[in-house]
Amino acid sequence: MAVLVLDAAHVHELLTPGEALHAMREALAALARDEVHQPLRMVVRPPAAAGLMAVMPSYRAGENAAYGLKAVCVFHDNPKIGKDAHQGAVLLFSAATGELQALMNASAITEIRTAAVSAIATDLLARPDAGDLAVLGTGVQARAHLMALAGVRSLRRVRVAGRDPERTRRFAADAEKWVGVPVEPCTSAESAVREADLIVTVTTSAEPVVRREWIADGAHLNAVGSSIPTAREIDTATMAAASLFVDRRESTVNESGDYLFAAREGAIGPDHIRAELGSVLIGAAPGRTDEKEITLFKSLGVAVEDLVAADHLYREAQRRQVGAWVTY
């Protein structure tokens, strides 16, 4: 049979921000309705290796049934050489025969779907008038999140902070062109976060980059950068003070350093998780309850997001005759 191969450019062409929002709503709703079989990701961390590999399988039942598998390597030093930290592939398989249908660039899918899910969380949980955005990080996900959040809230101001002052200045200058509002480069995370009502953390830091005392009442946070148990971006006080929403409970209590550090310190437990985002989306769980509440979405990224994105891309590539078809 013929297998579809999509590179990063194809993925960006076929999975626009608007289409990504639609696809991720579909994925989160399917997860909330128990239409997805999705084991925890398996992570391979050789002691002396430079990076790690994560393997994320999933199955979605129903009319668009399919198997998906993402195999991705994470190399946090890659941005220093101009490469995305995430490198890998998403595979799509027929639910009827098990045949391989497509091989797609995982970096591009991860970039787009992660930001789309954060935009959904922001749309569901942030105050309607929120528009003062702080972005911590200057990499691929910083750009993707800035663009995605601009699609669900009217941004008034953006402040960005990163480890490299010159890179932060360049990012801010470029970002003004992307979103058409003032973007201020900041010399510290604190100066970016104070007074913001939307906060995004997309760093590779192993230690907290956000402190509770910096966060304004009523703010919404998307904590995205840490997806392993040994690293966190959010301090314990913030985790304890915020109403916590997650993409998947099972993943959070096993894989999220932001959650696990705070839990080990006795500040929170499993009951602190208000709801999975999909449950809020389908109306099965409440979201924000008052204007002064701090809401926090802890994003880990789950396999069904990659599966639904790949299924959308496969159908669009067939419809528009995009990509390379290889006999397999």
PDB file of C-alpha atoms in Angstrom, residues 12 15-17 20-21 84 107-119 133 135 137-152 155 171 175 178-179 200 202 222 224:
ATOM      1  CA  HIS A  12       1.997  23.669   8.886  1.00  0.00           C
ATOM      2  CA  LEU A  15      -3.017  22.096  10.153  1.00  0.00           C
ATOM      3  CA  THR A  16      -3.814  25.791  10.485  1.00  0.00           C
ATOM      4  CA  PRO A  17      -4.402  27.335  13.949  1.00  0.00           C
ATOM      5  CA  ALA A  20      -5.912  22.750  15.143  1.00  0.00           C
ATOM      6  CA  LEU A  21      -8.365  24.247  17.641  1.00  0.00           C
ATOM      7  CA  ASP A  84      13.603  22.138  17.858  1.00  0.00           C
ATOM      8  CA  SER A 107       8.027  18.393  15.868  1.00  0.00           C
ATOM      9  CA  ALA A 108       5.510  20.357  13.811  1.00  0.00           C
ATOM     10  CA  ILE A 109       2.511  18.421  15.111  1.00  0.00           C
ATOM     11  CA  THR A 110       3.687  18.842  18.710  1.00  0.00           C
ATOM     12  CA  GLU A 111       4.248  22.559  18.199  1.00  0.00           C
ATOM     13  CA  ILE A 112       0.800  23.200  16.762  1.00  0.00           C
ATOM     14  CA  ARG A 113      -1.350  20.880  18.861  1.00  0.00           C
ATOM     15  CA  THR A 114       0.278  21.884  22.172  1.00  0.00           C
ATOM     16  CA  ALA A 115      -0.408  25.566  21.583  1.00  0.00           C
ATOM     17  CA  ALA A 116      -3.948  24.804  20.406  1.00  0.00           C
ATOM     18  CA  VAL A 117      -4.732  22.926  23.623  1.00  0.00           C
ATOM     19  CA  SER A 118      -3.399  25.828  25.699  1.00  0.00           C
ATOM     20  CA  ALA A 119      -5.599  28.173  23.675  1.00  0.00           C
ATOM     21  CA  LEU A 133       0.051  38.273  28.421  1.00  0.00           C
ATOM     22  CA  VAL A 135       5.382  34.576  27.978  1.00  0.00           C
ATOM     23  CA  GLY A 137      10.487  31.332  27.005  1.00  0.00           C
ATOM     24  CA  THR A 138      11.576  32.344  23.512  1.00  0.00           C
ATOM     25  CA  GLY A 139      11.577  29.072  21.597  1.00  0.00           C
ATOM     26  CA  VAL A 140       9.254  27.284  19.190  1.00  0.00           C
ATOM     27  CA  GLN A 141       6.457  26.917  21.726  1.00  0.00           C
ATOM     28  CA  ALA A 142       6.686  30.567  22.777  1.00  0.00           C
ATOM     29  CA  ARG A 143       5.912  31.659  19.230  1.00  0.00           C
ATOM     30  CA  ALA A 144       3.196  29.033  18.770  1.00  0.00           C
ATOM     31  CA  HIS A 145       1.491  29.955  22.031  1.00  0.00           C
ATOM     32  CA  LEU A 146       1.607  33.666  21.342  1.00  0.00           C
ATOM     33  CA  MET A 147      -0.124  33.136  18.006  1.00  0.00           C
ATOM     34  CA  ALA A 148      -2.648  30.647  19.402  1.00  0.00           C
ATOM     35  CA  LEU A 149      -3.639  32.786  22.408  1.00  0.00           C
ATOM     36  CA  ALA A 150      -4.062  35.823  20.165  1.00  0.00           C
ATOM     37  CA  GLY A 151      -6.789  33.816  18.468  1.00  0.00           C
ATOM     38  CA  VAL A 152      -8.898  33.386  21.634  1.00  0.00           C
ATOM     39  CA  LEU A 155      -4.285  40.935  23.582  1.00  0.00           C
ATOM     40  CA  PHE A 171      11.813  37.527  19.768  1.00  0.00           C
ATOM     41  CA  ALA A 175       6.388  39.045  17.922  1.00  0.00           C
ATOM     42  CA  TRP A 178       2.933  38.576  14.424  1.00  0.00           C
ATOM     43  CA  VAL A 179       0.276  39.906  16.789  1.00  0.00           C
ATOM     44  CA  VAL A 200       2.465  31.029  29.636  1.00  0.00           C
ATOM     45  CA  VAL A 202       7.316  27.341  27.859  1.00  0.00           C
ATOM     46  CA  ASN A 222      -0.687  27.662  31.066  1.00  0.00           C
ATOM     47  CA  VAL A 224       3.697  23.827  29.376  1.00  0.00           C
TER      48      VAL A 224
END
